[in-house]
Short mmCIF file of C-alpha atoms and ligand atoms in Angstrom, two decimals:
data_model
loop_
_atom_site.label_atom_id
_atom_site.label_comp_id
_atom_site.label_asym_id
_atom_site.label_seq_id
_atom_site.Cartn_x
_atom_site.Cartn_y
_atom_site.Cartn_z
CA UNK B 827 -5.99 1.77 8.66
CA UNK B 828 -3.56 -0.55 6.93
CA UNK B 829 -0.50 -0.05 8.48
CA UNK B 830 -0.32 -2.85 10.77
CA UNK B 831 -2.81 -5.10 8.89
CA UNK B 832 -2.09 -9.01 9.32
CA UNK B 833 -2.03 -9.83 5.59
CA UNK B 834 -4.72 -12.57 4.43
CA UNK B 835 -4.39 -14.82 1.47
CA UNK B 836 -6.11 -18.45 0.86
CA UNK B 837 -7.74 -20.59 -1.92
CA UNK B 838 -11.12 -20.81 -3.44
CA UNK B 839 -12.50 -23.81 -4.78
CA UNK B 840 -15.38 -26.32 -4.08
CA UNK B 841 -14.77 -28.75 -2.43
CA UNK B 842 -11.69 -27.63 -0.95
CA UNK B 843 -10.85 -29.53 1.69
CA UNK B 844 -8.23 -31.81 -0.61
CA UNK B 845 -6.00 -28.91 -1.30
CA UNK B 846 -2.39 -28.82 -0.08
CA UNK B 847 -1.98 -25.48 -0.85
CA UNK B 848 -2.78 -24.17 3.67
CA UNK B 849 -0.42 -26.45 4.49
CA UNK B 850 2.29 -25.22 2.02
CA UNK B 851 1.72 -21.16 2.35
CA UNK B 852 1.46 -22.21 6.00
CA UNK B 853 4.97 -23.51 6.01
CA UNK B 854 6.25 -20.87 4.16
CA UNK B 855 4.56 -18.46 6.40
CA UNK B 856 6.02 -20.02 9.51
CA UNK B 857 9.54 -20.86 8.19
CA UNK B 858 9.80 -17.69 6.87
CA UNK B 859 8.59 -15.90 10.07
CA UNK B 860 6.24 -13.80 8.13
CA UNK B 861 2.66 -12.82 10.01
CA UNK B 862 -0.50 -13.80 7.87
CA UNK B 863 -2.69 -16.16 7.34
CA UNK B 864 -3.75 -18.59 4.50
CA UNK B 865 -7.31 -20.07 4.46
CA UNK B 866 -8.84 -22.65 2.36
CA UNK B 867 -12.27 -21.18 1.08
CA UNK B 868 -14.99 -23.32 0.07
CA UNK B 869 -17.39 -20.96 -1.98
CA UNK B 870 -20.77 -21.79 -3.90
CA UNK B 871 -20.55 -20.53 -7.75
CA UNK B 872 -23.58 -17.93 -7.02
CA UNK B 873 -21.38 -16.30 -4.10
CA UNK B 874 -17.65 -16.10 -5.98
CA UNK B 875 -18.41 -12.78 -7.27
CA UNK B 876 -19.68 -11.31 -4.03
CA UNK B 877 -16.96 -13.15 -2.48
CA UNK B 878 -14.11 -11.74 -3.98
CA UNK B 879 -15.77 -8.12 -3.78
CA UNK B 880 -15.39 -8.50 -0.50
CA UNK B 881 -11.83 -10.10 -0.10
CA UNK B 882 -9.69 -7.43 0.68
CA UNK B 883 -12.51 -5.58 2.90
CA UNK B 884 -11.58 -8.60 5.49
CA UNK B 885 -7.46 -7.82 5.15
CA UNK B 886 -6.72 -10.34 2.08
CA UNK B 887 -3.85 -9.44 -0.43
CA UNK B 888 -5.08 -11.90 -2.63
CA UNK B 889 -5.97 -16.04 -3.49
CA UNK B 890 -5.38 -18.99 -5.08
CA UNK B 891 -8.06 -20.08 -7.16
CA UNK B 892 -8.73 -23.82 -7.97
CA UNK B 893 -11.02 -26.52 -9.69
CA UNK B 894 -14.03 -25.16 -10.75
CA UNK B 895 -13.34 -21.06 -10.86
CA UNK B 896 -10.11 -21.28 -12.69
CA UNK B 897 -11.82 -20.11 -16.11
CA UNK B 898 -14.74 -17.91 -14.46
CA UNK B 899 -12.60 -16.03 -12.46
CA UNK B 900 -11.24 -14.18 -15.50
CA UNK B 901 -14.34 -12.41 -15.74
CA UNK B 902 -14.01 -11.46 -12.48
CA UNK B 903 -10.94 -10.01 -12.55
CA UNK B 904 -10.21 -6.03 -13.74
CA UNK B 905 -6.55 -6.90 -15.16
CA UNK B 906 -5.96 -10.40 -16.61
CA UNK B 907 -1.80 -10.95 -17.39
CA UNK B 908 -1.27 -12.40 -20.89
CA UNK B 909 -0.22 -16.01 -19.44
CA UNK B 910 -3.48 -16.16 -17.95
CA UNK B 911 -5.40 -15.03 -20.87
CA UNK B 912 -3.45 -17.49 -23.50
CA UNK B 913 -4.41 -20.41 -20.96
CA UNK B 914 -7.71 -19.62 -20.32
CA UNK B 915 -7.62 -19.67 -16.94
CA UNK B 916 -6.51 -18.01 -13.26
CA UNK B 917 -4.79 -19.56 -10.34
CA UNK B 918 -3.64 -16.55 -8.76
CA UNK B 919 -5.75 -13.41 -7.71
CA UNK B 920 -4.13 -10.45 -6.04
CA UNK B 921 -6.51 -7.62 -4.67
CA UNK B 922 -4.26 -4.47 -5.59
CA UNK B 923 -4.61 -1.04 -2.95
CA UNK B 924 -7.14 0.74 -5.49
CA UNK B 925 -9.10 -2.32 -5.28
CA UNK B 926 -9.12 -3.70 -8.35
CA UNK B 927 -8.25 -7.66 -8.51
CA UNK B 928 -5.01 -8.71 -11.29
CA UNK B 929 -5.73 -12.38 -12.17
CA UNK B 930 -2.60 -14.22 -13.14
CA UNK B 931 -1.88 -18.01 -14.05
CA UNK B 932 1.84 -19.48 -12.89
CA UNK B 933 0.87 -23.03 -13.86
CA UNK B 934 3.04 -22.96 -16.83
CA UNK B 935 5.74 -21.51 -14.94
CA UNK B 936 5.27 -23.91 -12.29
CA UNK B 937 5.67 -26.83 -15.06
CA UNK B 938 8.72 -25.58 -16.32
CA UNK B 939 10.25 -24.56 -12.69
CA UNK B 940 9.74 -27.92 -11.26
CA UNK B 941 11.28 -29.92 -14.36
CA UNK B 942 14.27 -27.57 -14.24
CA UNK B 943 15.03 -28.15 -10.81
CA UNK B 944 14.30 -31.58 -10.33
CA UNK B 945 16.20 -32.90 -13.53
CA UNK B 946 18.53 -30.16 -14.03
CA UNK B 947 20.31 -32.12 -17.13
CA UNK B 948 16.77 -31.62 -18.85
CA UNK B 949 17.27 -30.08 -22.48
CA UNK B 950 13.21 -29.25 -23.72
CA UNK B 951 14.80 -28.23 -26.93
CA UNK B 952 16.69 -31.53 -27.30
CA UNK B 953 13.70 -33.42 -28.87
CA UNK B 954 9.57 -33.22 -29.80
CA UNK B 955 7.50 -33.50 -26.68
CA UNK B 956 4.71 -35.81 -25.85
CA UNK B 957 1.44 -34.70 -24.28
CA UNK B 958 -1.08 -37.13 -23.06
CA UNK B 959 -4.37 -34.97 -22.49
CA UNK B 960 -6.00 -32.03 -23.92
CA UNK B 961 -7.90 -30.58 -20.73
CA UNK B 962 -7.48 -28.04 -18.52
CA UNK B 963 -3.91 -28.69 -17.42
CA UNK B 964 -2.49 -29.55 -20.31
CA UNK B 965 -3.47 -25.80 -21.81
CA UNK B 966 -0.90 -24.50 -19.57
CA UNK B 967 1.52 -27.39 -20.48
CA UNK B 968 1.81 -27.04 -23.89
CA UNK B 969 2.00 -22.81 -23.47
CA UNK B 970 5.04 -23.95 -20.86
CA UNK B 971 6.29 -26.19 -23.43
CA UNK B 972 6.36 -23.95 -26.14
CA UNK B 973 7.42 -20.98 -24.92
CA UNK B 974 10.39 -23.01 -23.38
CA UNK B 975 10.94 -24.10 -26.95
CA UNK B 976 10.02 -27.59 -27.82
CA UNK B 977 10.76 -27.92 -31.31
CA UNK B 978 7.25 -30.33 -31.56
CA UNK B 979 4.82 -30.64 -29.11
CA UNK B 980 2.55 -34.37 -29.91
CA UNK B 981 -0.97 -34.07 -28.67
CA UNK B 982 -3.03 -36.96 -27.76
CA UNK B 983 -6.18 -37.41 -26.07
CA UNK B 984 -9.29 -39.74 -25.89
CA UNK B 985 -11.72 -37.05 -27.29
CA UNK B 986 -9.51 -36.17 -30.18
CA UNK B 987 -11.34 -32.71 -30.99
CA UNK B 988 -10.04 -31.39 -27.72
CA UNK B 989 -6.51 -32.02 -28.70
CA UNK B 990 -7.26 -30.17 -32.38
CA UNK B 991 -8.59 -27.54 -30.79
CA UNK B 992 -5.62 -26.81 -28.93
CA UNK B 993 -3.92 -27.06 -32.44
CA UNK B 994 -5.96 -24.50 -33.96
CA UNK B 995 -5.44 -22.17 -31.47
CA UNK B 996 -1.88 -22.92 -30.53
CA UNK B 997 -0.66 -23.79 -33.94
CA UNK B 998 1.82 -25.55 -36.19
CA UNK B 999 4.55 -26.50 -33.44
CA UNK B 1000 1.54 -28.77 -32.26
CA UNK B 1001 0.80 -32.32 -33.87
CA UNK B 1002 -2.42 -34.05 -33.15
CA UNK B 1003 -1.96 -37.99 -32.39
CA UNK B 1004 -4.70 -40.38 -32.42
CA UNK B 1005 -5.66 -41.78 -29.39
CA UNK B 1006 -5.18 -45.56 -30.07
CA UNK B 1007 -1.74 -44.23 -31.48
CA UNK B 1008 -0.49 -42.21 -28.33
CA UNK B 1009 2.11 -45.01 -27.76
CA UNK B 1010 3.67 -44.47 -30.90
CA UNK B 1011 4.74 -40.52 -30.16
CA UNK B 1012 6.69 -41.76 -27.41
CA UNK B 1013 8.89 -43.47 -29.48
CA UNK B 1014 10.33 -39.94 -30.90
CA UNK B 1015 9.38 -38.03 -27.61
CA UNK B 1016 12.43 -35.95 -25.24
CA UNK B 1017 10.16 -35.26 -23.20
CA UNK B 1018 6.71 -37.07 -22.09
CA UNK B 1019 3.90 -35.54 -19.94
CA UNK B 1020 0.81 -36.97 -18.45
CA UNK B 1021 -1.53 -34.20 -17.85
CA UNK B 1022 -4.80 -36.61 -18.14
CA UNK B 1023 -6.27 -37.95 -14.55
CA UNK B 1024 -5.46 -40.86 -15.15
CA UNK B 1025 -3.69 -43.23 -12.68
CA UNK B 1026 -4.75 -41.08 -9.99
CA UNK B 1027 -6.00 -43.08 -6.63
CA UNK B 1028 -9.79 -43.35 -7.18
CA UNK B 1029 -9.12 -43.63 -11.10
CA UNK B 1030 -8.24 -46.39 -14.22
CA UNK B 1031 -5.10 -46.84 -14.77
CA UNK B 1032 -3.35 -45.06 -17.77
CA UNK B 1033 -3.03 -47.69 -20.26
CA UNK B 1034 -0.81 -46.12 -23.04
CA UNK B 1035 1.94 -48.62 -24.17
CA UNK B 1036 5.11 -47.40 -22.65
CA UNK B 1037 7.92 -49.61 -24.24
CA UNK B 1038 8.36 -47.05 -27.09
CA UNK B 1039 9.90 -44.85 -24.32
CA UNK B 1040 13.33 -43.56 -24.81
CA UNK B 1041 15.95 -44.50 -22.12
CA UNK B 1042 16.95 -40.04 -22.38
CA UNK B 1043 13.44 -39.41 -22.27
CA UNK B 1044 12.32 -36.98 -18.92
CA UNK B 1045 8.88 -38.60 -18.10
CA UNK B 1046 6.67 -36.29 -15.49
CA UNK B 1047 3.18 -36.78 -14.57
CA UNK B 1048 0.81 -34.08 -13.06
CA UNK B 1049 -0.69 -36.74 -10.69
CA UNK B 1050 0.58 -36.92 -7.48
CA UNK B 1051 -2.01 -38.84 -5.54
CA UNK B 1052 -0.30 -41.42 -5.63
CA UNK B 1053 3.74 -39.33 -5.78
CA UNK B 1054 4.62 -42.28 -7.97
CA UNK B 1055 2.14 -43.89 -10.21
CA UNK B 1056 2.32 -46.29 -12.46
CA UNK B 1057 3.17 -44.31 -15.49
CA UNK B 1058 5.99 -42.99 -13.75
CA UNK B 1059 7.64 -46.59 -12.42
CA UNK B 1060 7.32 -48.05 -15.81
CA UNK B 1061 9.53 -45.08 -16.96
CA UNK B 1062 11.75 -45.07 -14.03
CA UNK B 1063 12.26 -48.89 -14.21
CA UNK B 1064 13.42 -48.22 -18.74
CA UNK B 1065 16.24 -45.48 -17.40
CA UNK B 1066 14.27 -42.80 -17.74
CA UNK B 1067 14.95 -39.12 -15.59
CA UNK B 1068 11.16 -38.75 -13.76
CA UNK B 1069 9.66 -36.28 -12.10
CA UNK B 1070 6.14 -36.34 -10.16
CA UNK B 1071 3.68 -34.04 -10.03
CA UNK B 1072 3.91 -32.47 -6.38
CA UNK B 1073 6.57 -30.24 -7.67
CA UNK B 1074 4.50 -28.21 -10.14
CA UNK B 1075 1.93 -27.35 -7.30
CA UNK B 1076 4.98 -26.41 -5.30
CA UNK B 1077 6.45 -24.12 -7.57
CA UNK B 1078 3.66 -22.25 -8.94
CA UNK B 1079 2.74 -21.21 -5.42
CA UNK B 1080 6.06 -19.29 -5.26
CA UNK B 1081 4.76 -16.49 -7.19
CA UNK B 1082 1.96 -15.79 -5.23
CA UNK B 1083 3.17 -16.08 -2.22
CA UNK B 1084 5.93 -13.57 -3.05
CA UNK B 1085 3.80 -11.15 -4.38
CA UNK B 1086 1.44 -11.18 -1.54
CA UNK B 1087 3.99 -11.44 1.51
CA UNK B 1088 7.18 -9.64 0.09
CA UNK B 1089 9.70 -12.44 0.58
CA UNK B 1090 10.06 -15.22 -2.51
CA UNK B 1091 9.88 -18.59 -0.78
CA UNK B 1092 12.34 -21.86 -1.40
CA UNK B 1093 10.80 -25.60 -2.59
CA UNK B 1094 13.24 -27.71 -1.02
CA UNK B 1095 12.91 -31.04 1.06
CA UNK B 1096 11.16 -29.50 3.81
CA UNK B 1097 8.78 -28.02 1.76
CA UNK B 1098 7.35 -31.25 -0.06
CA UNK B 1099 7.07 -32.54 3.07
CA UNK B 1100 4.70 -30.06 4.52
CA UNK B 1101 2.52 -29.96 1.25
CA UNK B 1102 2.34 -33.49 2.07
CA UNK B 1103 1.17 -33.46 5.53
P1 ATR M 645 -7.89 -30.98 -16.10
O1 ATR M 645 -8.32 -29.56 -16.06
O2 ATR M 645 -7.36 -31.49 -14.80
O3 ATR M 645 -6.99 -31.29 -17.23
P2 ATR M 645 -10.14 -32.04 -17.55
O4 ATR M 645 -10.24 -30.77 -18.31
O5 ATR M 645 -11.39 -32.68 -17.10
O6 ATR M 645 -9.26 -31.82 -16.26
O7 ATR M 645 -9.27 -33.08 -18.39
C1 ATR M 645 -9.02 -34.35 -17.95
C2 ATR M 645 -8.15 -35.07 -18.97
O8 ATR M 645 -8.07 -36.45 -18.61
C3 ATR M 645 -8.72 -35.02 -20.37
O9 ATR M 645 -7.65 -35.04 -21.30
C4 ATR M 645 -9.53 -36.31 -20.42
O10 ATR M 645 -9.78 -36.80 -21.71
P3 ATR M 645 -11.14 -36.34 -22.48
O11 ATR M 645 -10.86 -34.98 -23.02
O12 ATR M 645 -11.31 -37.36 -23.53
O13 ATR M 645 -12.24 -36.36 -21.44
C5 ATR M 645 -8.59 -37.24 -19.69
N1 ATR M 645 -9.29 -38.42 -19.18
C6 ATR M 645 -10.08 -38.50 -18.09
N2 ATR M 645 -10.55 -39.76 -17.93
C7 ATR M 645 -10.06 -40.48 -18.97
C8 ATR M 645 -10.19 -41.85 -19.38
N3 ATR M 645 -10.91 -42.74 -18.68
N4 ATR M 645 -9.53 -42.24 -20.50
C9 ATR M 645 -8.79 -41.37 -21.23
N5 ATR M 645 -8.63 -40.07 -20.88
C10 ATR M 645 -9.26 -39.63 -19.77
#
């Protein structure tokens, strides 16, 4: 029955509707010439199980999954790849021929992909990196960050037992900063990442004393509503290389999308500019 199937993919999530991720596998889909189709899903928590039982029944090869499955999904899943299982979490679901679903998470590749192509004179090992946050998305940035090989990663974040959690587990590269104190690591820091949701339209403003900054310093933030916040001027404005946060989603589509259409897709120009439509 499958031989001319029109593959399916999408993402899950609720609410949904703010996701760029149609737009961007629909770009890729189109550019690329490929035939399928990529849906954004908006799913109630009692349904996702049900839901992804019956996935690839309707033709899908596999989803995205986004804020709040990302952790429950893994219980979902059959096969979870070790990436995944160190961050906690899934963003990429692929429903396999025998039917059995292989949950994967590319965020930390994603991190990593974006910095190295958008500031290609970036050196992670060059100096201790700075992480403001200890949720969700900074799990996957400090695994990025360490298995790139930051000789230090600094931790800080307003609840202070999140960030020594992520200590315990992820261990003695990690240093836990005070909160009131976060300026201080950026004095030291190569590399500086905002992971918190801060400075994001609709949200205070991140108010961490910047002029510690090194001029060498790469400065990213994983906000990109708005592309350049505040955070990221400031650092722009002292010399710094910066990078915004659009790239990361871009990137750790690619996988995905490759593994569910058969051709790896490009982030260029055109690309950002589709996610952003
Ligand atoms: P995500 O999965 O996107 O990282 P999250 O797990 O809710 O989302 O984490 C949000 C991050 O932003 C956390 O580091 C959070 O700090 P707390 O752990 O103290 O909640 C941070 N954050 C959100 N609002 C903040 C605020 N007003 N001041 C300081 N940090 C804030």
């Amino acid at each position: 029955m499958s031989h001319d199937r029109i593959p399916l993919a999408g993402v899950i999530g609720s609410p949904i509707s703010h996701s760029r991720s149609p737009q961007l596998h629909g770009h890729w889909l189109k550019s690329l010439g490929i035939r399928g189709f990529y849906i954004p899903m908006d799913v109630a928590e009692g349904d996702l199980a049900e839901v992804l039982r019956n996935l690839p029944k309707l033709g899908f090869v596999g989803v995205n999954v986004t804020v709040p499955y990302k952790e429950r999904v893994l219980g979902l899943a059959d096969h979870v790849s070790d990436q995944a299982t160190i961050i906690g979490a899934a963003n990429t679901l692929s429903f396999r021929k025998d039917g059995t679903i292989y949950a994967d998470n590319t965020d930390a590749y994603g991190f990593i992909e974006n910095l190295r192509q958008s500031a290609p004179g970036w050196d992670v090992t060059a100096g201790p990196a700075a992480v403001l946050g200890a949720g969700g998305a900074a799990r996957a940035v400090v695994v990025a960050l360490r298995d790139a090989g930051a000789p230090e990663i600094m931790i800080s974040n307003r609840t202070r037992l999140r960030a020594e959690a992520l200590q315990q587990e992820f261990g003695r590269k990690l240093r836990v900063v005070d909160w009131v104190q976060a300026g201080n690591m950026l004095e030291h820091a190569a590399t500086v990442v905002n992971t918190t949701s801060l400075g994001m339209v609709g949200k205070p403003a991140l108010r961490v004393p910047l002029d510690g900054l090194q001029k060498d310093a790469l400065v990213t933030d994983l906000v990109y509503a708005p592309l350049k916040t505040r955070f990221l001027e400031v650092a722009e404005a002292m010399g710094c290389v910066t990078v915004d946060g659009l790239g990361m989603l871009l990137h750790q589509a690619v996988p995905g999308f490759e593994r569910w259409f058969g051709t790896r897709p490009e982030v260029d120009v055109a690309t950002r500019a589709a996610a952003l439509r």
